[in-house]
XYZ file of C-alpha atoms in Angstrom:
571
model
C 153.001 221.665 -47.234
C 155.409 224.252 -48.688
C 157.510 223.455 -51.754
C 160.589 223.579 -49.549
C 159.132 221.086 -47.191
C 157.891 218.739 -49.998
C 161.369 218.751 -51.475
C 162.963 217.936 -48.158
C 160.572 215.099 -47.613
C 161.098 213.774 -51.197
C 164.818 213.971 -50.660
C 164.565 211.967 -47.559
C 162.722 209.267 -49.225
C 164.963 209.164 -52.184
C 168.005 208.891 -50.022
C 166.336 206.081 -47.886
C 165.603 204.104 -51.165
C 168.808 204.642 -53.001
C 171.187 204.342 -50.116
C 169.262 201.563 -48.435
C 172.239 199.288 -48.196
C 173.794 201.757 -45.803
C 170.818 202.514 -43.585
C 171.594 199.649 -41.055
C 174.961 201.417 -40.321
C 173.082 204.367 -38.646
C 171.557 202.019 -35.990
C 173.454 201.374 -32.779
C 176.198 198.895 -33.061
C 176.672 196.001 -30.696
C 179.636 197.755 -28.892
C 177.386 200.761 -28.228
C 174.715 198.494 -26.737
C 177.395 197.157 -24.384
C 178.116 200.524 -23.002
C 174.512 201.346 -22.129
C 172.278 200.192 -19.281
C 169.785 197.655 -20.583
C 166.585 196.747 -18.914
C 166.153 193.554 -20.883
C 169.618 192.449 -20.178
C 169.477 193.204 -16.630
C 166.026 191.515 -16.080
C 167.171 188.298 -17.609
C 170.397 188.378 -15.885
C 168.981 188.932 -12.435
C 166.696 185.837 -12.897
C 169.575 183.522 -13.628
C 171.055 181.205 -11.028
C 174.815 180.739 -10.719
C 174.597 177.463 -12.708
C 172.407 179.095 -15.407
C 174.823 181.906 -15.863
C 177.657 179.608 -16.497
C 175.503 177.591 -19.075
C 175.073 180.774 -21.093
C 178.778 180.665 -21.919
C 178.350 177.325 -23.728
C 177.516 176.831 -27.359
C 176.886 173.267 -28.662
C 176.759 171.676 -32.170
C 173.618 171.297 -34.041
C 172.903 169.511 -37.398
C 169.910 168.838 -39.604
C 171.488 165.993 -41.533
C 172.058 163.535 -38.754
C 168.637 162.221 -38.085
C 165.866 162.747 -35.595
C 167.570 161.074 -32.676
C 170.463 163.460 -32.861
C 168.178 166.462 -33.207
C 166.273 165.412 -30.126
C 169.391 164.788 -28.154
C 170.308 168.511 -28.744
C 166.793 169.543 -27.664
C 167.343 167.675 -24.383
C 170.612 169.550 -23.735
C 168.853 172.907 -24.504
C 166.182 172.070 -22.053
C 168.191 170.421 -19.301
C 171.445 172.447 -19.312
C 169.952 175.950 -20.575
C 172.981 176.605 -22.764
C 173.539 179.894 -24.258
C 173.487 179.192 -27.975
C 174.077 176.783 -30.868
C 176.589 176.447 -33.733
C 174.906 174.850 -36.711
C 176.859 172.761 -39.184
C 175.775 170.709 -42.116
C 172.139 170.312 -43.204
C 169.676 172.344 -45.254
C 168.085 175.826 -44.923
C 164.477 174.707 -44.754
C 165.238 172.004 -42.203
C 167.297 174.361 -40.250
C 164.535 177.075 -40.064
C 162.103 174.426 -38.730
C 164.575 173.095 -36.122
C 165.509 176.454 -35.048
C 161.927 177.390 -34.054
C 161.738 173.980 -32.210
C 164.834 174.703 -30.279
C 164.060 178.284 -29.571
C 160.650 177.001 -28.025
C 162.620 174.793 -25.674
C 164.800 177.622 -24.401
C 164.062 179.655 -21.260
C 166.508 182.403 -22.458
C 166.550 182.756 -26.318
C 169.378 181.131 -28.018
C 172.096 182.853 -29.924
C 172.672 180.966 -33.099
C 175.837 180.942 -35.113
C 177.465 179.103 -37.915
C 180.796 179.288 -39.847
C 180.002 181.069 -43.110
C 183.210 182.347 -44.399
C 181.803 182.079 -47.974
C 178.114 182.245 -46.990
C 175.565 179.712 -46.014
C 177.040 177.304 -48.657
C 179.928 176.614 -46.383
C 177.576 174.443 -44.240
C 174.230 174.026 -45.982
C 173.140 172.366 -49.105
C 171.136 174.106 -51.861
C 172.469 177.511 -50.824
C 174.866 180.148 -52.203
C 178.508 179.678 -51.817
C 180.324 182.905 -52.635
C 183.961 182.819 -53.765
C 186.609 181.640 -51.250
C 188.548 184.451 -49.585
C 191.608 183.720 -51.608
C 189.755 184.744 -54.709
C 188.090 187.744 -53.019
C 191.573 188.918 -52.145
C 192.209 189.422 -55.738
C 189.257 191.833 -56.147
C 190.042 195.630 -56.291
C 186.502 196.884 -55.625
C 185.763 196.665 -51.795
C 182.271 197.738 -52.383
C 181.630 194.335 -53.852
C 182.757 192.698 -50.580
C 180.665 195.028 -48.534
C 177.537 193.983 -50.582
C 178.382 190.344 -50.025
C 178.358 191.003 -46.300
C 174.945 192.402 -46.638
C 173.667 189.495 -48.650
C 175.120 186.989 -46.110
C 173.583 188.974 -43.266
C 170.090 188.667 -45.010
C 170.632 184.831 -45.448
C 171.519 184.367 -41.885
C 168.702 186.246 -40.541
C 166.204 184.585 -42.887
C 166.827 181.109 -41.253
C 167.107 182.650 -37.661
C 170.851 182.869 -37.148
C 172.543 185.801 -35.390
C 176.302 185.406 -35.722
C 178.699 184.441 -38.544
C 181.980 182.983 -37.284
C 183.739 185.001 -39.982
C 185.567 186.647 -41.584
C 188.962 184.906 -41.494
C 191.555 187.585 -41.104
C 194.536 185.368 -40.919
C 197.512 186.555 -42.990
C 198.412 183.606 -45.162
C 202.150 184.106 -45.416
C 202.939 180.426 -45.463
C 202.298 178.787 -48.748
C 202.277 175.276 -47.073
C 199.623 176.253 -44.474
C 197.219 173.177 -44.358
C 194.326 174.709 -42.550
C 193.970 178.364 -43.593
C 195.348 178.861 -47.090
C 192.427 179.529 -49.414
C 190.445 180.704 -46.384
C 192.573 183.836 -46.176
C 192.333 187.026 -48.320
C 196.142 186.572 -48.939
C 199.559 187.269 -47.737
C 199.568 191.098 -47.399
C 198.314 192.370 -44.110
C 196.997 195.650 -45.494
C 194.999 193.811 -48.357
C 193.703 191.240 -45.722
C 192.525 194.147 -43.512
C 190.826 195.953 -46.245
C 188.836 193.128 -47.744
C 187.991 191.538 -44.302
C 186.856 195.082 -43.210
C 184.515 195.584 -46.172
C 182.981 192.040 -45.600
C 182.705 192.660 -41.792
C 181.091 195.995 -42.216
C 178.485 194.601 -44.687
C 177.466 191.824 -42.250
C 177.389 194.192 -39.190
C 175.461 196.934 -41.039
C 173.078 194.043 -42.202
C 172.467 193.319 -38.420
C 174.642 190.290 -38.124
C 177.318 189.673 -35.401
C 180.831 188.689 -36.622
C 183.749 186.942 -35.278
C 187.303 187.866 -36.579
C 189.422 184.610 -36.615
C 191.842 183.034 -35.572
C 193.507 185.398 -33.052
C 196.445 186.132 -32.752
C 196.788 184.867 -36.255
C 196.923 181.264 -37.918
C 198.344 182.217 -41.247
C 202.002 181.028 -40.706
C 201.588 177.582 -39.354
C 202.243 174.123 -41.031
C 200.053 172.274 -38.485
C 196.272 171.901 -38.496
C 195.061 172.789 -35.055
C 192.078 170.276 -35.587
C 194.616 167.568 -35.227
C 197.447 168.884 -33.073
C 198.833 172.112 -31.359
C 200.651 174.355 -33.896
C 203.544 176.393 -32.443
C 204.529 179.921 -33.502
C 208.021 180.665 -32.661
C 208.013 184.309 -33.774
C 208.932 187.177 -31.571
C 206.248 189.350 -30.053
C 207.384 192.278 -32.307
C 206.885 190.131 -35.402
C 203.405 188.873 -34.192
C 202.402 192.451 -33.262
C 203.502 194.010 -36.660
C 202.104 191.210 -38.909
C 199.615 188.532 -37.569
C 197.936 190.832 -35.128
C 197.814 193.779 -37.408
C 194.396 192.949 -38.979
C 192.795 192.230 -35.617
C 194.018 195.584 -34.207
C 192.744 197.581 -37.087
C 189.341 195.796 -37.397
C 188.844 196.154 -33.693
C 189.172 199.889 -34.132
C 186.536 199.632 -36.845
C 184.121 198.113 -34.465
C 184.229 194.340 -34.742
C 181.619 192.787 -32.653
C 183.512 189.403 -31.970
C 186.971 187.844 -32.018
C 187.694 184.070 -32.004
C 190.704 182.737 -30.403
C 193.055 180.072 -32.077
C 194.503 177.024 -30.435
C 198.152 177.749 -30.931
C 201.198 177.617 -28.712
C 203.126 180.936 -28.682
C 206.080 180.979 -26.456
C 206.724 184.657 -27.000
C 203.301 185.617 -25.682
C 203.058 182.856 -23.000
C 205.931 180.608 -22.221
C 203.899 178.008 -20.244
C 204.757 174.616 -21.863
C 202.073 173.322 -24.314
C 199.611 176.260 -23.452
C 197.129 176.921 -26.322
C 196.322 180.478 -26.959
C 192.731 179.805 -26.088
C 193.554 178.965 -22.618
C 196.129 181.601 -22.028
C 195.172 184.606 -19.809
C 198.219 186.544 -20.925
C 196.940 186.337 -24.627
C 193.199 186.525 -24.203
C 193.017 189.023 -21.404
C 196.442 190.578 -21.329
C 196.764 191.170 -25.184
C 193.326 191.010 -26.755
C 191.357 192.782 -23.955
C 193.909 195.009 -22.308
C 196.542 195.926 -24.981
C 194.137 195.981 -27.990
C 191.289 197.267 -25.791
C 188.711 194.880 -27.376
C 185.362 194.927 -25.448
C 183.133 192.706 -27.607
C 182.636 189.030 -27.634
C 185.378 186.606 -27.385
C 184.794 183.263 -28.749
C 186.960 180.067 -28.487
C 187.674 178.033 -31.459
C 185.946 174.520 -31.122
C 186.861 173.185 -27.697
C 187.059 169.563 -28.946
C 189.949 170.219 -31.301
C 193.134 168.387 -30.611
C 195.005 171.741 -30.487
C 193.334 172.504 -27.113
C 192.505 169.108 -25.590
C 195.681 167.312 -26.270
C 197.391 168.588 -23.079
C 194.378 169.776 -21.120
C 191.957 166.857 -20.855
C 188.765 165.794 -19.036
C 187.246 169.276 -19.042
C 190.105 171.234 -17.716
C 190.331 173.085 -20.950
C 186.821 174.413 -20.482
C 187.640 175.748 -16.981
C 190.879 177.331 -18.296
C 189.131 178.845 -21.271
C 186.956 180.819 -18.989
C 189.857 181.783 -16.718
C 191.643 183.046 -19.815
C 188.957 185.541 -20.665
C 186.700 183.785 -23.229
C 183.000 184.725 -23.220
C 181.728 181.852 -25.275
C 183.168 178.287 -25.372
C 181.862 176.568 -28.434
C 181.641 172.909 -29.039
C 182.864 171.549 -25.680
C 183.542 167.778 -25.489
C 180.894 167.616 -22.785
C 179.038 170.713 -21.935
C 177.256 169.269 -18.893
C 180.551 168.151 -17.494
C 182.074 171.555 -18.203
C 179.363 173.494 -16.426
C 179.857 171.331 -13.387
C 183.620 171.802 -13.408
C 183.313 175.604 -13.785
C 180.813 175.664 -10.705
C 183.476 173.715 -8.814
C 186.214 176.184 -9.976
C 184.076 179.129 -8.663
C 183.694 177.404 -5.319
C 187.398 176.783 -5.172
C 188.061 180.597 -6.020
C 189.808 179.600 -9.306
C 187.138 181.665 -11.152
C 185.208 184.701 -9.690
C 181.537 185.194 -10.403
C 182.456 188.730 -11.500
C 184.495 187.176 -14.242
C 181.546 185.042 -15.336
C 178.955 187.892 -14.874
C 181.058 190.025 -17.228
C 180.710 187.409 -20.093
C 177.036 186.727 -19.441
C 176.062 190.362 -19.785
C 177.989 190.603 -22.983
C 176.158 187.429 -24.332
C 172.800 188.758 -23.229
C 173.601 192.216 -24.825
C 174.339 190.228 -28.102
C 171.088 188.601 -27.855
C 169.319 191.947 -27.288
C 171.146 193.502 -30.329
C 170.233 190.508 -32.493
C 166.509 191.200 -31.696
C 166.055 188.113 -29.276
C 164.346 190.460 -26.735
C 161.362 190.260 -28.917
C 159.433 186.891 -29.282
C 159.475 185.849 -32.868
C 159.628 182.696 -35.089
C 161.381 181.881 -38.249
C 159.084 181.984 -41.387
C 159.165 178.338 -42.440
C 157.692 178.939 -45.929
C 159.651 179.459 -49.040
C 162.975 179.338 -47.119
C 165.116 178.151 -50.120
C 163.881 181.134 -52.260
C 164.599 183.374 -49.387
C 168.276 182.493 -49.305
C 168.688 182.178 -53.192
C 167.648 185.664 -54.225
C 168.216 186.834 -57.819
C 170.408 189.787 -56.402
C 172.604 187.304 -54.606
C 173.175 185.257 -57.736
C 173.932 188.408 -59.633
C 176.402 189.410 -57.003
C 178.053 186.021 -57.192
C 178.735 186.638 -60.950
C 180.132 190.243 -60.172
C 182.488 188.763 -57.607
C 183.717 186.089 -59.961
C 184.280 188.596 -62.710
C 186.161 190.873 -60.514
C 188.499 188.221 -59.242
C 189.788 187.213 -62.664
C 193.669 187.670 -62.585
C 195.495 187.792 -65.908
C 199.132 187.000 -65.065
C 200.295 187.143 -68.690
C 199.121 187.437 -72.262
C 196.420 190.033 -72.017
C 197.054 191.134 -75.562
C 197.301 187.484 -76.794
C 193.790 186.874 -75.385
C 192.496 190.016 -77.194
C 193.873 188.711 -80.537
C 192.066 185.410 -80.284
C 189.562 185.049 -82.985
C 185.971 183.721 -82.755
C 186.331 182.413 -86.410
C 189.616 180.599 -86.290
C 189.794 176.729 -85.708
C 190.108 176.418 -82.012
C 190.721 173.476 -79.666
C 189.563 173.871 -76.126
C 191.048 171.382 -73.615
C 190.043 170.612 -69.983
C 192.809 169.057 -67.909
C 191.971 167.424 -64.510
C 188.469 166.269 -65.172
C 186.895 163.415 -67.434
C 183.878 165.624 -68.316
C 183.227 168.518 -70.570
C 183.296 171.657 -68.401
C 181.303 174.716 -68.144
C 184.435 176.609 -69.375
C 184.363 174.583 -72.610
C 180.626 174.875 -73.226
C 180.693 178.679 -72.551
C 183.593 179.048 -75.029
C 182.132 176.582 -77.486
C 179.151 178.900 -78.019
C 181.541 181.817 -79.126
C 184.273 179.920 -80.946
C 181.913 178.318 -83.543
C 184.775 176.392 -85.190
C 185.848 174.614 -82.019
C 186.367 171.067 -80.760
C 186.632 169.818 -77.168
C 189.033 167.363 -75.429
C 189.175 166.300 -71.882
C 192.173 164.764 -70.038
C 191.442 163.445 -66.477
C 193.885 164.075 -63.811
C 195.563 160.470 -64.261
C 195.642 160.736 -68.060
C 198.355 158.456 -69.584
C 200.941 159.071 -72.136
C 198.809 157.165 -74.767
C 195.770 159.306 -73.930
C 197.722 162.542 -74.278
C 199.346 161.453 -77.503
C 195.840 160.953 -79.022
C 195.081 164.669 -78.306
C 198.457 165.781 -79.561
C 197.891 164.180 -82.891
C 194.758 166.301 -83.419
C 196.238 169.675 -82.350
C 198.021 170.425 -85.678
C 194.620 171.032 -87.398
C 193.932 173.918 -85.186
C 194.899 177.590 -85.103
C 194.254 178.391 -81.451
C 194.602 176.373 -78.294
C 192.759 177.280 -75.028
C 193.325 175.040 -71.961
C 191.615 175.053 -68.661
C 193.388 173.247 -65.663
C 190.779 172.165 -63.220
C 191.205 171.155 -59.584
C 188.097 169.070 -58.953
C 188.487 168.598 -55.141
C 185.821 170.020 -52.834
C 188.363 172.523 -51.343
C 190.952 174.227 -53.529
C 194.004 173.699 -51.417
C 197.595 172.965 -52.371
C 198.736 169.599 -53.869
C 196.433 169.298 -56.785
C 197.083 165.932 -58.367
C 197.979 165.674 -61.962
C 200.001 162.857 -63.633
C 203.579 163.359 -64.539
C 202.616 163.007 -68.152
C 199.917 165.727 -67.893
C 202.515 167.981 -66.299
C 204.878 167.479 -69.204
C 202.041 168.145 -71.613
C 201.245 171.447 -69.809
C 204.866 172.416 -70.144
C 204.879 171.467 -73.761
C 201.668 173.366 -74.426
C 203.138 176.517 -72.719
C 205.834 176.497 -75.391
C 203.276 175.859 -78.225
C 201.205 179.090 -78.208
C 198.425 177.788 -75.805
C 196.463 180.080 -73.514
C 195.699 178.763 -70.114
C 193.092 179.313 -67.339
C 193.735 177.836 -63.947
C 190.694 176.789 -61.942
C 192.645 176.074 -58.787
C 194.441 177.714 -55.896
C 197.273 179.811 -57.408
C 199.796 178.140 -55.055
C 199.494 175.071 -57.379
C 201.347 177.117 -60.166
C 204.545 176.272 -58.254
C 204.136 172.577 -59.278
C 203.311 173.307 -62.983
C 206.696 174.461 -64.287
C 206.602 176.020 -67.794
C 203.404 178.077 -67.332
C 205.423 181.146 -66.903
C 206.259 180.781 -70.755
C 202.765 180.401 -71.813
C 201.012 182.658 -74.406
C 198.425 183.643 -71.810
C 197.686 182.728 -68.215
C 194.560 183.569 -66.181
C 194.051 182.692 -62.601
C 190.400 181.769 -61.815
C 191.024 180.368 -58.272
C 188.499 177.505 -58.034
C 186.399 174.979 -59.919
C 182.806 176.382 -59.622
C 180.832 177.014 -62.674
C 180.575 180.808 -61.931
C 184.370 181.054 -62.004
C 184.444 179.107 -65.273
C 181.830 181.495 -66.742
C 183.852 184.480 -65.670
C 186.961 183.053 -67.091
C 185.233 182.302 -70.492
C 184.097 185.838 -70.616
C 187.701 186.948 -70.421
C 188.628 184.513 -73.315
C 185.575 185.911 -75.326
C 186.873 189.394 -74.820
C 183.661 190.326 -73.126
C 185.378 190.994 -69.661
C 188.555 192.957 -68.863
C 190.264 191.171 -65.998
C 191.107 193.462 -63.098
C 192.159 191.034 -60.257
C 195.651 191.041 -58.630
C 197.330 188.042 -57.361
C 196.729 187.992 -53.451
C 199.799 185.766 -52.749
C 203.295 185.148 -53.953
C 203.742 181.713 -55.646
C 207.362 181.789 -56.666
C 209.841 184.030 -58.518
C 207.576 184.214 -61.577
C 204.303 184.870 -59.852
C 204.293 187.447 -57.129
C 201.811 189.270 -54.982
C 200.014 192.106 -56.738
C 200.690 190.656 -60.230
C 197.905 191.194 -62.777
C 197.781 192.795 -66.031
């Protein structure tokens, strides 16, 4: 081997090792697979009966926390109905790996397996990693971190036998009162949403995972939750096209494999009374497929939600969903009934077999791209360790650090002294917090107080009497709810205490959705205010690092709260 040849080989291996996170990107994408003749897809397709083709379009709910009778009932559905795939919900990673092997062994055609993982496996599975919610990720300025998160989520999904993440959420949350999207969005700015969602999407797809942008054509400016009713968007087509649809259009150009359709009534796009977008051919086929040129998988939102079945009952929604142009109908109220109704619709010439064949080939191509053309089983050993890797936990800390958003008082925090008498108060929780413990190890001359969310005037007065003995006051405001939405509950006395402390040289960290700042008047006057977005310990540790002057906050507020706190703020 010549020196020149040796160096070339060495360079190849060096490049492969040190750019390994981008190697997957060089493989063919799902959309490329769709454009090519595929022997496996054709051979499976040609063996399917008309009924079996229709069944490939239906994905049913699966759990590993509902007992053996439920698990067995899904096995019967797989064997009898020959459905196309599963959407896993709550349970545990080890149990899901085992059950996936069982379910795949029952399927004649391998099952495509999906789950909602907007913030990773932890969105559905116990004991697994939950990355920050998208609202916090929207504050991050380094897109590479979101790309790495996508790669880690892809590893987790593949480790337990899943092939598609029903994420990212690319809704532009331009309605602060949105009850269903809110913290699930990267924020109110369409460019920021597109950039952050694009990095996350690319990481997942480069990692070998199918994705589903949601909720088309945009669920960010609604005040109704489509799980419980049918929201209506009364905007013009021009407004929708320039704002809500913008992230979808741009990410479709970047090669998104899938798009999920929302259940919304949008008269400007389809003026049929009470028509959900999921069932609208003008929206699904006319806009998504024809105007935007999307060729990938089109997935309905859950077909049992009130937003879609309120006006289209007894399986009619399933039939109309296929007529509209959806490839996959997830979580039908009754998949067996739906398959029969679709067969009848074909006989009645309401649906052509060409329409169904198109979807089935796309689904089979997705299975091929995911590697389901090769017989394999999920390794059932050490599953938990496989999805809680040290590098994932390290990335979790990096994401938290990068999201920290200092709205005011950066210099004031820098002037805090580790030697001064310091009182550290947690509001909203009865227990000493990770934020307090982390700061207590640094501020050696410190004392802790906690005031629960319903603290009375007397309880607050006891704390106030002690404050005069201290030189520095640091206060954490904690939303202890499972999901950090609006409407964090704090007693009126606590809100007055926060207002008073804002005028008394206190520095604050908010472990809650930033929209809650609008219900805490006075914080705009505080000595310092850091937004840390959510309650989890990794966010509290990141915030403590800021108050210990070990971390310079670089986050920017992804939403406008009021006249004091606006999109893009951050010192």
